[in-house]
């Protein structure tokens, strides 16, 4: 990474030395620091207060053993993580990921991104993230329950409705949140809004399940309209992944032709049938390739990388980090893509982003485009605090307004800091400034 500012170069160098081998975390920090060049030029007070030195270091990191017993009676051990990154503007807030690829670097990059994303929503939420290298795939419900109970037994010591409020992420949906909530309640003897993404019968919010995918489409719609006078309607869309974010983005993106999962991708030239995908992925917890056995004319290709070669107007990467690389960006550009908006966290590599932006493709970065999930989590916290439930329309309407505001905040910041239309820079700056201001007011702890 090269920086114009000597100060930023020094901060980045320190982060590299302190976190060797954490490539995802260094990638996320590098991108934010690069965006902050114009802030550093104009705001010596921020530099003087050491805000950037402080913001790249988590307030607290918890790593713990998660022992559990499988169905055959064998003892298994996984590793649990919770990174409490920044609490300047509210309690730590961010999801829990259960996937074999989880390690300190992945959780730290996600926690770091979450600071700015949560700030962009305009709601009072700090940044955190957690998870484990446990793989829920192929496990029975009873095994998942025993794992979740053991995980929460330790995590419960560190979280609370006014301290840290986790939610779902990859591998953590309604089933896992339910098991974890039940265990927290047993251990603490309190019924509070300590987790979001809960079931409707015990404090969940309507529209939380749909929030990230719907929010992504609301953001994309505003970006298309304001930056190029375009509309979502009639545009061909490709979405990677087939989990929570992908499925609900799919519900709004009517002309969807391709979706994927870990093993490969499907193309349906007549438009993806969402009810079939939901049955396979949400009900049967099966593989996306089963779609072609149920729908005539659809095809399946092994390997998920090739999905970006499918011709489309709009691409929405909604699976995982670094899934869209430079080569994929070349293929999308050659096929005439007009917009890419990130449903997953950091799905595009820096090379891909540079290529897309250089080709004039509208680019909606994850921090802004997928903030709808955490925004509705914030609304779930509000409902829990007032012990009331809002209607679907009420929550969806607030989500829509939040996503439109996020676009305009990011766009306006990009303009104010001389990078008009660069939403990566705009989202990073807008998210950062609010947190920086709160940190300045709260002083340095000695
Ligand atoms: P899910 O577990 O519901 O779905 C994840 C999807 O991505 C699955 O289809 C999975 O395939 C696929 N996938 C996972 N890892 C890989 C990989 N290495 N290569 C290719 N495909 C992969 O998770 P979510 O939909 O909740 O999360 C998806 C992304 O969105 C993540 O980056 C997450 O951090 C981000 N996000 C989620 C939010 C939420 O509210 N849930 C909020 C904001 C961001 P398979 O089915 O084979 O496992």
Short mmCIF file of C-alpha atoms and ligand atoms in Angstrom, two decimals:
data_model
loop_
_atom_site.label_atom_id
_atom_site.label_comp_id
_atom_site.label_asym_id
_atom_site.label_seq_id
_atom_site.Cartn_x
_atom_site.Cartn_y
_atom_site.Cartn_z
CA UNK A 1 0.00 0.00 0.00
CA UNK A 2 1.25 3.50 -0.73
CA UNK A 3 -0.02 6.61 1.02
CA UNK A 4 0.53 10.29 0.23
CA UNK A 5 0.32 11.13 3.92
CA UNK A 6 3.34 10.13 6.01
CA UNK A 7 1.08 9.88 9.02
CA UNK A 8 -1.20 7.31 7.36
CA UNK A 9 1.81 5.37 6.05
CA UNK A 10 3.15 5.17 9.62
CA UNK A 11 -0.23 4.07 11.05
CA UNK A 12 -0.59 1.37 8.38
CA UNK A 13 2.95 0.18 8.99
CA UNK A 14 2.23 -0.15 12.72
CA UNK A 15 -0.96 -2.12 12.00
CA UNK A 16 1.01 -4.48 9.71
CA UNK A 17 3.68 -5.05 12.37
CA UNK A 18 1.14 -5.62 15.10
CA UNK A 19 -1.09 -7.97 13.08
CA UNK A 20 1.25 -10.02 10.88
CA UNK A 21 -0.38 -12.60 8.59
CA UNK A 22 -3.87 -11.13 9.08
CA UNK A 23 -4.43 -10.43 5.40
CA UNK A 24 -8.18 -9.76 5.45
CA UNK A 25 -7.82 -7.34 8.36
CA UNK A 26 -4.92 -5.52 6.69
CA UNK A 27 -6.91 -5.30 3.43
CA UNK A 28 -9.88 -3.70 5.24
CA UNK A 29 -7.69 -1.25 7.18
CA UNK A 30 -5.70 -0.34 4.05
CA UNK A 31 -8.86 0.54 2.15
CA UNK A 32 -10.22 2.77 4.92
CA UNK A 33 -6.90 4.54 5.51
CA UNK A 34 -6.55 5.23 1.78
CA UNK A 35 -9.98 6.88 1.82
CA UNK A 36 -9.00 9.05 4.76
CA UNK A 37 -6.18 10.92 2.91
CA UNK A 38 -8.38 13.99 2.28
CA UNK A 39 -9.59 13.98 5.91
CA UNK A 40 -6.02 13.92 7.23
CA UNK A 41 -5.18 16.91 4.99
CA UNK A 42 -8.08 18.99 6.30
CA UNK A 43 -8.39 17.88 9.92
CA UNK A 44 -5.12 18.20 11.87
CA UNK A 45 -7.19 17.97 15.08
CA UNK A 46 -8.09 14.36 14.25
CA UNK A 47 -4.44 13.50 13.64
CA UNK A 48 -3.34 15.25 16.82
CA UNK A 49 -5.89 13.37 18.94
CA UNK A 50 -4.54 10.07 17.61
CA UNK A 51 -8.03 9.05 16.48
CA UNK A 52 -6.81 6.94 13.57
CA UNK A 53 -4.11 5.24 15.68
CA UNK A 54 -6.84 4.34 18.15
CA UNK A 55 -9.57 3.29 15.73
CA UNK A 56 -7.44 0.54 14.13
CA UNK A 57 -6.88 -1.20 17.48
CA UNK A 58 -9.85 -3.19 18.88
CA UNK A 59 -11.02 -2.10 22.33
CA UNK A 60 -11.19 -5.76 23.35
CA UNK A 61 -10.65 -9.20 21.77
CA UNK A 62 -11.96 -12.38 23.33
CA UNK A 63 -10.82 -15.80 22.09
CA UNK A 64 -12.19 -18.87 23.80
CA UNK A 65 -12.50 -22.67 23.75
CA UNK A 66 -15.85 -24.13 22.68
CA UNK A 67 -16.07 -27.80 23.69
CA UNK A 68 -19.17 -29.81 22.71
CA UNK A 69 -20.23 -33.43 22.29
CA UNK A 70 -21.30 -34.82 18.90
CA UNK A 71 -24.09 -37.36 18.33
CA UNK A 72 -21.69 -40.30 18.63
CA UNK A 73 -20.58 -39.12 22.08
CA UNK A 74 -17.20 -37.81 20.89
CA UNK A 75 -15.84 -34.58 22.40
CA UNK A 76 -15.14 -31.86 19.81
CA UNK A 77 -13.38 -28.53 20.32
CA UNK A 78 -13.81 -25.33 18.31
CA UNK A 79 -12.47 -21.82 18.77
CA UNK A 80 -14.80 -18.91 19.57
CA UNK A 81 -14.16 -15.21 18.94
CA UNK A 82 -15.73 -11.90 19.87
CA UNK A 83 -14.04 -8.66 18.80
CA UNK A 84 -15.38 -5.57 20.54
CA UNK A 85 -13.88 -3.02 18.21
CA UNK A 86 -15.35 0.38 19.00
CA UNK A 87 -18.06 1.58 21.38
CA UNK A 88 -17.78 5.35 20.81
CA UNK A 89 -21.32 5.77 19.44
CA UNK A 90 -23.18 2.86 21.04
CA UNK A 91 -22.99 -0.71 22.36
CA UNK A 92 -20.86 -3.06 20.22
CA UNK A 93 -23.04 -4.53 17.49
CA UNK A 94 -22.27 -7.06 14.76
CA UNK A 95 -22.99 -10.61 13.70
CA UNK A 96 -21.67 -14.04 14.60
CA UNK A 97 -20.23 -16.17 11.78
CA UNK A 98 -20.03 -19.97 11.94
CA UNK A 99 -17.80 -21.22 9.12
CA UNK A 100 -14.60 -23.30 8.96
CA UNK A 101 -12.76 -20.32 7.42
CA UNK A 102 -13.27 -18.17 10.55
CA UNK A 103 -10.07 -16.97 12.24
CA UNK A 104 -8.86 -13.83 14.04
CA UNK A 105 -8.12 -11.99 10.79
CA UNK A 106 -11.59 -12.60 9.34
CA UNK A 107 -13.38 -11.59 12.54
CA UNK A 108 -11.20 -8.49 12.92
CA UNK A 109 -11.80 -7.31 9.35
CA UNK A 110 -15.53 -7.78 9.83
CA UNK A 111 -15.49 -5.97 13.18
CA UNK A 112 -13.49 -3.09 11.75
CA UNK A 113 -15.86 -2.65 8.79
CA UNK A 114 -18.80 -2.81 11.17
CA UNK A 115 -17.70 0.40 12.97
CA UNK A 116 -18.21 2.50 9.85
CA UNK A 117 -21.26 0.63 8.60
CA UNK A 118 -23.09 1.04 11.90
CA UNK A 119 -22.18 4.70 11.99
CA UNK A 120 -23.59 5.19 8.47
CA UNK A 121 -27.01 3.86 9.54
CA UNK A 122 -27.40 6.92 11.79
CA UNK A 123 -28.34 4.62 14.70
CA UNK A 124 -26.41 4.47 17.99
CA UNK A 125 -24.41 1.26 17.48
CA UNK A 126 -20.69 0.58 17.96
CA UNK A 127 -18.74 -2.04 16.00
CA UNK A 128 -18.17 -5.67 16.94
CA UNK A 129 -18.13 -9.13 15.37
CA UNK A 130 -17.71 -12.73 16.43
CA UNK A 131 -18.03 -16.35 15.49
CA UNK A 132 -16.31 -19.69 15.41
CA UNK A 133 -14.60 -22.12 13.03
CA UNK A 134 -17.47 -24.57 13.72
CA UNK A 135 -19.12 -25.81 10.50
CA UNK A 136 -22.91 -26.21 10.91
CA UNK A 137 -23.07 -28.03 7.55
CA UNK A 138 -23.75 -31.73 7.94
CA UNK A 139 -24.46 -31.41 11.69
CA UNK A 140 -27.75 -32.52 13.26
CA UNK A 141 -30.02 -29.99 14.98
CA UNK A 142 -28.99 -31.51 18.32
CA UNK A 143 -25.29 -31.03 17.54
CA UNK A 144 -25.86 -27.42 16.46
CA UNK A 145 -27.80 -26.86 19.70
CA UNK A 146 -25.04 -28.28 21.89
CA UNK A 147 -22.43 -26.20 20.08
CA UNK A 148 -24.50 -23.00 20.38
CA UNK A 149 -25.10 -23.61 24.10
CA UNK A 150 -21.41 -24.11 24.78
CA UNK A 151 -20.50 -21.07 22.67
CA UNK A 152 -22.98 -18.88 24.57
CA UNK A 153 -21.84 -20.21 27.95
CA UNK A 154 -18.60 -18.26 27.49
CA UNK A 155 -19.94 -15.43 25.30
CA UNK A 156 -22.64 -14.56 27.87
CA UNK A 157 -19.92 -13.24 30.20
CA UNK A 158 -19.01 -10.53 27.74
CA UNK A 159 -22.27 -9.32 26.15
CA UNK A 160 -25.47 -7.59 27.28
CA UNK A 161 -28.32 -5.47 25.90
CA UNK A 162 -26.41 -2.25 26.73
CA UNK A 163 -22.91 -3.65 26.20
CA UNK A 164 -22.68 -5.82 23.11
CA UNK A 165 -25.56 -7.16 21.00
CA UNK A 166 -24.58 -9.91 18.50
CA UNK A 167 -26.72 -11.03 15.52
CA UNK A 168 -26.52 -13.57 12.67
CA UNK A 169 -24.06 -13.81 9.77
CA UNK A 170 -22.85 -16.71 7.60
CA UNK A 171 -24.03 -19.97 9.18
CA UNK A 172 -26.08 -18.21 11.87
CA UNK A 173 -29.80 -17.92 11.16
CA UNK A 174 -33.02 -18.26 13.15
CA UNK A 175 -32.15 -21.75 14.45
CA UNK A 176 -28.76 -20.77 15.89
CA UNK A 177 -29.97 -17.44 17.32
CA UNK A 178 -32.81 -19.31 19.08
CA UNK A 179 -30.44 -21.83 20.71
CA UNK A 180 -28.05 -19.07 21.78
CA UNK A 181 -30.81 -16.84 23.16
CA UNK A 182 -32.28 -19.74 25.18
CA UNK A 183 -28.89 -20.45 26.73
CA UNK A 184 -28.23 -16.78 27.55
CA UNK A 185 -31.60 -16.57 29.30
CA UNK A 186 -30.94 -19.73 31.30
CA UNK A 187 -27.54 -18.48 32.44
CA UNK A 188 -28.46 -14.87 33.22
CA UNK A 189 -32.11 -15.24 34.21
CA UNK A 190 -33.06 -12.19 32.20
CA UNK A 191 -35.21 -11.60 29.15
CA UNK A 192 -33.49 -8.73 27.35
CA UNK A 193 -32.63 -7.73 23.79
CA UNK A 194 -29.14 -9.24 23.96
CA UNK A 195 -29.29 -10.73 20.45
CA UNK A 196 -31.02 -9.53 17.29
CA UNK A 197 -32.43 -11.68 14.50
CA UNK A 198 -34.62 -13.37 17.12
CA UNK A 199 -37.82 -15.25 16.24
CA UNK A 200 -41.02 -13.20 16.22
CA UNK A 201 -42.46 -15.09 19.21
CA UNK A 202 -39.66 -13.97 21.54
CA UNK A 203 -38.77 -10.40 20.63
CA UNK A 204 -37.69 -10.48 16.98
CA UNK A 205 -38.52 -7.74 14.50
CA UNK A 206 -40.62 -8.12 11.40
CA UNK A 207 -38.51 -7.54 8.26
CA UNK A 208 -35.18 -8.45 9.96
CA UNK A 209 -34.91 -11.60 7.81
CA UNK A 210 -35.45 -9.59 4.64
CA UNK A 211 -33.49 -6.51 5.76
CA UNK A 212 -30.01 -6.95 4.25
CA UNK A 213 -31.25 -8.13 0.85
CA UNK A 214 -34.08 -5.60 0.64
CA UNK A 215 -31.78 -2.82 1.88
CA UNK A 216 -29.21 -3.72 -0.77
CA UNK A 217 -31.84 -3.28 -3.47
CA UNK A 218 -33.11 0.03 -2.01
CA UNK A 219 -29.53 1.33 -1.97
CA UNK A 220 -28.84 0.11 -5.52
CA UNK A 221 -32.07 1.69 -6.76
CA UNK A 222 -31.11 5.08 -5.28
CA UNK A 223 -27.57 4.81 -6.68
CA UNK A 224 -28.89 3.98 -10.19
CA UNK A 225 -31.42 6.81 -10.09
CA UNK A 226 -29.19 9.55 -8.68
CA UNK A 227 -25.94 8.74 -10.45
CA UNK A 228 -27.15 7.73 -13.92
CA UNK A 229 -30.93 8.32 -14.07
CA UNK A 230 -31.45 4.54 -14.36
CA UNK A 231 -33.94 2.13 -12.72
CA UNK A 232 -33.81 -1.42 -11.35
CA UNK A 233 -36.86 -2.50 -13.35
CA UNK A 234 -36.04 -4.45 -16.50
CA UNK A 235 -32.33 -4.86 -15.64
CA UNK A 236 -30.74 -8.32 -15.75
CA UNK A 237 -29.26 -9.18 -12.36
CA UNK A 238 -26.71 -11.77 -11.18
CA UNK A 239 -26.48 -12.54 -7.46
CA UNK A 240 -23.80 -14.76 -5.94
CA UNK A 241 -24.61 -16.85 -2.87
CA UNK A 242 -27.96 -18.34 -1.98
CA UNK A 243 -28.14 -17.59 1.73
CA UNK A 244 -30.05 -14.98 3.69
CA UNK A 245 -28.74 -11.88 1.89
CA UNK A 246 -28.91 -13.39 -1.61
CA UNK A 247 -32.43 -14.81 -1.23
CA UNK A 248 -34.03 -11.55 -0.09
CA UNK A 249 -32.12 -9.45 -2.61
CA UNK A 250 -33.51 -11.89 -5.16
CA UNK A 251 -37.06 -11.15 -4.02
CA UNK A 252 -36.70 -7.51 -5.14
CA UNK A 253 -34.53 -8.13 -8.22
CA UNK A 254 -37.13 -9.51 -10.58
CA UNK A 255 -34.99 -10.25 -13.64
CA UNK A 256 -32.52 -12.46 -11.77
CA UNK A 257 -30.75 -15.04 -13.93
CA UNK A 258 -27.96 -16.58 -11.82
CA UNK A 259 -27.22 -17.59 -8.20
CA UNK A 260 -24.52 -19.70 -6.52
CA UNK A 261 -23.31 -21.44 -3.42
CA UNK A 262 -19.95 -22.72 -2.17
CA UNK A 263 -19.76 -25.45 -4.83
CA UNK A 264 -21.08 -23.89 -8.01
CA UNK A 265 -23.67 -21.72 -9.74
CA UNK A 266 -26.97 -22.02 -11.59
CA UNK A 267 -28.23 -20.03 -14.56
CA UNK A 268 -31.93 -19.82 -15.39
CA UNK A 269 -32.52 -17.73 -18.52
CA UNK A 270 -36.26 -17.54 -17.70
CA UNK A 271 -35.55 -15.96 -14.31
CA UNK A 272 -34.67 -17.71 -11.03
CA UNK A 273 -37.69 -19.22 -9.26
CA UNK A 274 -37.22 -17.98 -5.71
CA UNK A 275 -39.67 -20.43 -4.13
CA UNK A 276 -37.53 -23.32 -5.42
CA UNK A 277 -34.31 -21.76 -4.06
CA UNK A 278 -35.96 -21.10 -0.69
CA UNK A 279 -37.18 -24.69 -0.46
CA UNK A 280 -33.70 -26.07 -1.23
CA UNK A 281 -31.63 -23.68 0.89
CA UNK A 282 -33.91 -22.56 3.74
CA UNK A 283 -36.04 -25.68 4.28
CA UNK A 284 -33.93 -28.64 3.11
CA UNK A 285 -30.50 -27.01 3.75
CA UNK A 286 -29.44 -28.60 0.43
CA UNK A 287 -27.15 -27.68 -2.49
CA UNK A 288 -28.00 -25.14 -5.19
CA UNK A 289 -27.35 -27.70 -7.96
CA UNK A 290 -30.60 -29.43 -6.97
CA UNK A 291 -32.36 -26.48 -8.67
CA UNK A 292 -31.65 -27.90 -12.16
CA UNK A 293 -33.35 -31.18 -11.22
CA UNK A 294 -36.52 -29.19 -10.46
CA UNK A 295 -36.58 -26.46 -13.13
CA UNK A 296 -36.42 -27.15 -16.89
CA UNK A 297 -33.97 -25.06 -18.91
CA UNK A 298 -31.71 -24.20 -15.97
CA UNK A 299 -28.02 -25.17 -15.98
CA UNK A 300 -25.47 -25.83 -13.22
CA UNK A 301 -21.71 -25.21 -13.41
CA UNK A 302 -19.27 -26.52 -10.80
CA UNK A 303 -17.14 -23.82 -9.12
CA UNK A 304 -18.60 -20.46 -8.05
CA UNK A 305 -16.04 -18.12 -9.67
CA UNK A 306 -17.56 -18.38 -13.18
CA UNK A 307 -20.81 -16.73 -12.12
CA UNK A 308 -19.31 -13.33 -13.01
CA UNK A 309 -19.02 -14.38 -16.67
CA UNK A 310 -22.83 -14.51 -16.92
CA UNK A 311 -24.00 -11.41 -18.82
CA UNK A 312 -25.87 -8.92 -16.64
CA UNK A 313 -26.59 -5.21 -16.10
CA UNK A 314 -26.28 -5.35 -12.31
CA UNK A 315 -24.08 -7.66 -10.20
CA UNK A 316 -24.75 -8.18 -6.50
CA UNK A 317 -22.04 -10.26 -4.78
CA UNK A 318 -23.78 -11.71 -1.70
CA UNK A 319 -21.65 -14.74 -0.68
CA UNK A 320 -18.33 -13.99 1.00
CA UNK A 321 -15.11 -11.94 1.08
CA UNK A 322 -12.86 -11.64 -1.99
CA UNK A 323 -15.20 -13.63 -4.24
CA UNK A 324 -15.06 -11.05 -7.06
CA UNK A 325 -11.48 -10.55 -8.27
CA UNK A 326 -9.81 -8.58 -11.07
CA UNK A 327 -10.53 -11.26 -13.65
CA UNK A 328 -14.20 -11.33 -12.65
CA UNK A 329 -14.33 -7.53 -12.93
CA UNK A 330 -12.89 -7.76 -16.47
CA UNK A 331 -15.60 -10.26 -17.43
CA UNK A 332 -18.38 -8.10 -15.98
CA UNK A 333 -17.08 -4.97 -17.73
CA UNK A 334 -16.72 -6.82 -21.07
CA UNK A 335 -20.38 -7.90 -20.71
CA UNK A 336 -21.55 -4.31 -20.15
CA UNK A 337 -22.34 -4.30 -16.41
CA UNK A 338 -23.52 -0.85 -15.25
CA UNK A 339 -23.56 -1.33 -11.47
CA UNK A 340 -22.05 -3.54 -8.78
CA UNK A 341 -23.33 -3.32 -5.21
CA UNK A 342 -21.91 -5.45 -2.40
CA UNK A 343 -24.34 -7.53 -0.33
CA UNK A 344 -21.55 -9.57 1.27
CA UNK A 345 -18.77 -8.01 3.34
CA UNK A 346 -15.67 -7.10 1.28
CA UNK A 347 -16.62 -9.43 -1.62
CA UNK A 348 -14.59 -7.44 -4.17
CA UNK A 349 -10.80 -7.40 -4.14
CA UNK A 350 -9.06 -3.98 -4.30
CA UNK A 351 -8.03 -4.81 -7.89
CA UNK A 352 -11.63 -5.51 -8.87
CA UNK A 353 -12.87 -2.25 -7.32
CA UNK A 354 -10.17 -0.24 -9.11
CA UNK A 355 -11.07 -1.83 -12.46
CA UNK A 356 -14.81 -1.32 -12.04
CA UNK A 357 -14.41 2.31 -10.99
CA UNK A 358 -11.95 3.02 -13.81
CA UNK A 359 -14.47 1.60 -16.31
CA UNK A 360 -17.18 3.96 -14.97
CA UNK A 361 -19.24 1.17 -13.36
CA UNK A 362 -21.31 2.47 -10.40
CA UNK A 363 -19.93 0.77 -7.31
CA UNK A 364 -21.79 0.47 -3.98
CA UNK A 365 -19.39 -0.67 -1.22
CA UNK A 366 -20.54 -3.17 1.42
CA UNK A 367 -20.39 -0.76 4.35
CA UNK A 368 -23.09 1.32 2.73
CA UNK A 369 -24.96 -1.15 0.51
CA UNK A 370 -25.46 -3.99 3.01
CA UNK A 371 -26.07 -1.85 6.11
CA UNK A 372 -29.79 -2.68 6.00
CA UNK A 373 -29.33 -5.81 8.12
CA UNK A 374 -27.70 -4.04 11.02
CA UNK A 375 -30.07 -1.09 10.60
CA UNK A 376 -33.08 -3.32 11.23
CA UNK A 377 -31.16 -5.00 14.06
CA UNK A 378 -30.92 -1.50 15.54
CA UNK A 379 -34.67 -1.13 15.09
CA UNK A 380 -35.15 -4.52 16.79
CA UNK A 381 -33.17 -3.16 19.77
CA UNK A 382 -35.46 -0.10 19.89
CA UNK A 383 -38.58 -2.29 19.82
CA UNK A 384 -37.15 -4.51 22.60
CA UNK A 385 -36.38 -1.44 24.72
CA UNK A 386 -39.92 -0.12 24.44
CA UNK A 387 -41.38 -3.67 24.59
CA UNK A 388 -43.44 -3.04 21.48
CA UNK A 389 -43.51 -4.57 17.98
CA UNK A 390 -43.83 -2.47 14.87
CA UNK A 391 -45.61 -3.62 11.69
CA UNK A 392 -43.73 -4.97 8.68
CA UNK A 393 -44.61 -1.84 6.70
CA UNK A 394 -43.34 0.42 9.47
CA UNK A 395 -39.98 -1.36 9.71
CA UNK A 396 -39.61 -1.73 5.93
CA UNK A 397 -40.42 1.98 5.47
CA UNK A 398 -37.75 2.99 8.01
CA UNK A 399 -35.28 0.60 6.32
CA UNK A 400 -35.99 2.22 2.96
CA UNK A 401 -35.41 5.72 4.36
CA UNK A 402 -32.19 4.65 6.10
CA UNK A 403 -30.78 3.14 2.86
CA UNK A 404 -31.65 6.25 0.84
CA UNK A 405 -29.96 8.41 3.52
CA UNK A 406 -26.87 6.21 3.52
CA UNK A 407 -26.51 6.65 -0.24
CA UNK A 408 -26.82 10.43 0.01
CA UNK A 409 -24.45 10.69 2.99
CA UNK A 410 -21.82 8.67 1.16
CA UNK A 411 -22.37 10.56 -2.10
CA UNK A 412 -22.26 13.98 -0.42
CA UNK A 413 -19.08 13.09 1.48
CA UNK A 414 -17.45 11.93 -1.78
CA UNK A 415 -18.33 15.32 -3.28
CA UNK A 416 -17.24 17.37 -0.29
CA UNK A 417 -13.87 15.59 -0.19
CA UNK A 418 -13.20 15.97 -3.96
CA UNK A 419 -13.95 12.37 -5.05
CA UNK A 420 -17.45 12.89 -6.46
CA UNK A 421 -19.19 9.59 -7.17
CA UNK A 422 -16.55 7.45 -5.45
CA UNK A 423 -18.80 5.83 -2.86
CA UNK A 424 -15.93 3.82 -1.33
CA UNK A 425 -14.25 7.05 -0.28
CA UNK A 426 -17.58 8.70 0.58
CA UNK A 427 -18.86 5.85 2.78
CA UNK A 428 -15.55 5.50 4.62
CA UNK A 429 -15.32 9.24 5.31
CA UNK A 430 -18.98 9.69 6.33
CA UNK A 431 -18.86 6.65 8.63
CA UNK A 432 -15.52 7.67 10.11
CA UNK A 433 -16.30 11.31 10.89
CA UNK A 434 -19.19 10.56 13.25
CA UNK A 435 -17.16 8.00 15.22
CA UNK A 436 -14.13 10.32 15.27
CA UNK A 437 -16.25 13.15 16.65
CA UNK A 438 -17.60 10.92 19.46
CA UNK A 439 -14.08 9.73 20.28
CA UNK A 440 -12.82 13.33 20.46
CA UNK A 441 -15.57 14.28 22.93
CA UNK A 442 -14.91 11.23 25.11
CA UNK A 443 -11.18 11.90 25.56
CA UNK A 444 -8.27 9.50 25.84
CA UNK A 445 -8.27 6.96 28.70
CA UNK A 446 -5.08 7.02 30.73
P1 LIG B 1 -25.65 -17.43 4.71
O1 LIG B 1 -24.92 -18.41 5.53
O2 LIG B 1 -27.13 -17.34 4.84
O3 LIG B 1 -25.30 -17.63 3.17
C1 LIG B 1 -23.99 -17.55 2.68
C2 LIG B 1 -24.02 -17.92 1.21
O4 LIG B 1 -22.72 -17.69 0.66
C3 LIG B 1 -24.33 -19.39 0.99
O5 LIG B 1 -25.00 -19.54 -0.22
C4 LIG B 1 -22.93 -20.01 0.93
O6 LIG B 1 -22.88 -21.22 0.19
C5 LIG B 1 -22.17 -18.94 0.21
N1 LIG B 1 -20.74 -18.98 0.57
C6 LIG B 1 -20.20 -18.94 1.82
N2 LIG B 1 -18.87 -19.02 1.75
C7 LIG B 1 -18.57 -19.11 0.45
C8 LIG B 1 -17.36 -19.23 -0.27
N3 LIG B 1 -16.18 -19.26 0.38
N4 LIG B 1 -17.42 -19.27 -1.61
C9 LIG B 1 -18.61 -19.22 -2.25
N5 LIG B 1 -19.79 -19.13 -1.63
C10 LIG B 1 -19.77 -19.07 -0.31
O7 LIG B 1 -24.98 -16.00 5.04
P2 LIG B 1 -25.54 -14.55 4.78
O8 LIG B 1 -26.38 -14.52 3.56
O9 LIG B 1 -26.09 -14.06 6.06
O10 LIG B 1 -24.18 -13.73 4.53
C11 LIG B 1 -23.60 -13.58 3.24
C12 LIG B 1 -22.66 -12.38 3.26
O11 LIG B 1 -23.40 -11.20 3.60
C13 LIG B 1 -21.51 -12.45 4.26
O12 LIG B 1 -20.39 -11.78 3.72
C14 LIG B 1 -22.05 -11.68 5.44
O13 LIG B 1 -21.01 -11.18 6.26
C15 LIG B 1 -22.78 -10.57 4.72
N6 LIG B 1 -23.79 -9.87 5.51
C16 LIG B 1 -24.84 -10.54 6.09
C17 LIG B 1 -25.78 -9.86 6.81
C18 LIG B 1 -27.01 -10.52 7.36
O14 LIG B 1 -27.89 -9.80 7.86
N7 LIG B 1 -27.13 -11.83 7.30
C19 LIG B 1 -25.67 -8.40 7.03
C20 LIG B 1 -24.60 -7.76 6.29
C21 LIG B 1 -23.68 -8.50 5.59
P3 LIG B 1 -23.33 -22.62 0.88
O15 LIG B 1 -24.82 -22.59 0.84
O16 LIG B 1 -22.71 -23.62 0.00
O17 LIG B 1 -22.79 -22.59 2.27
#
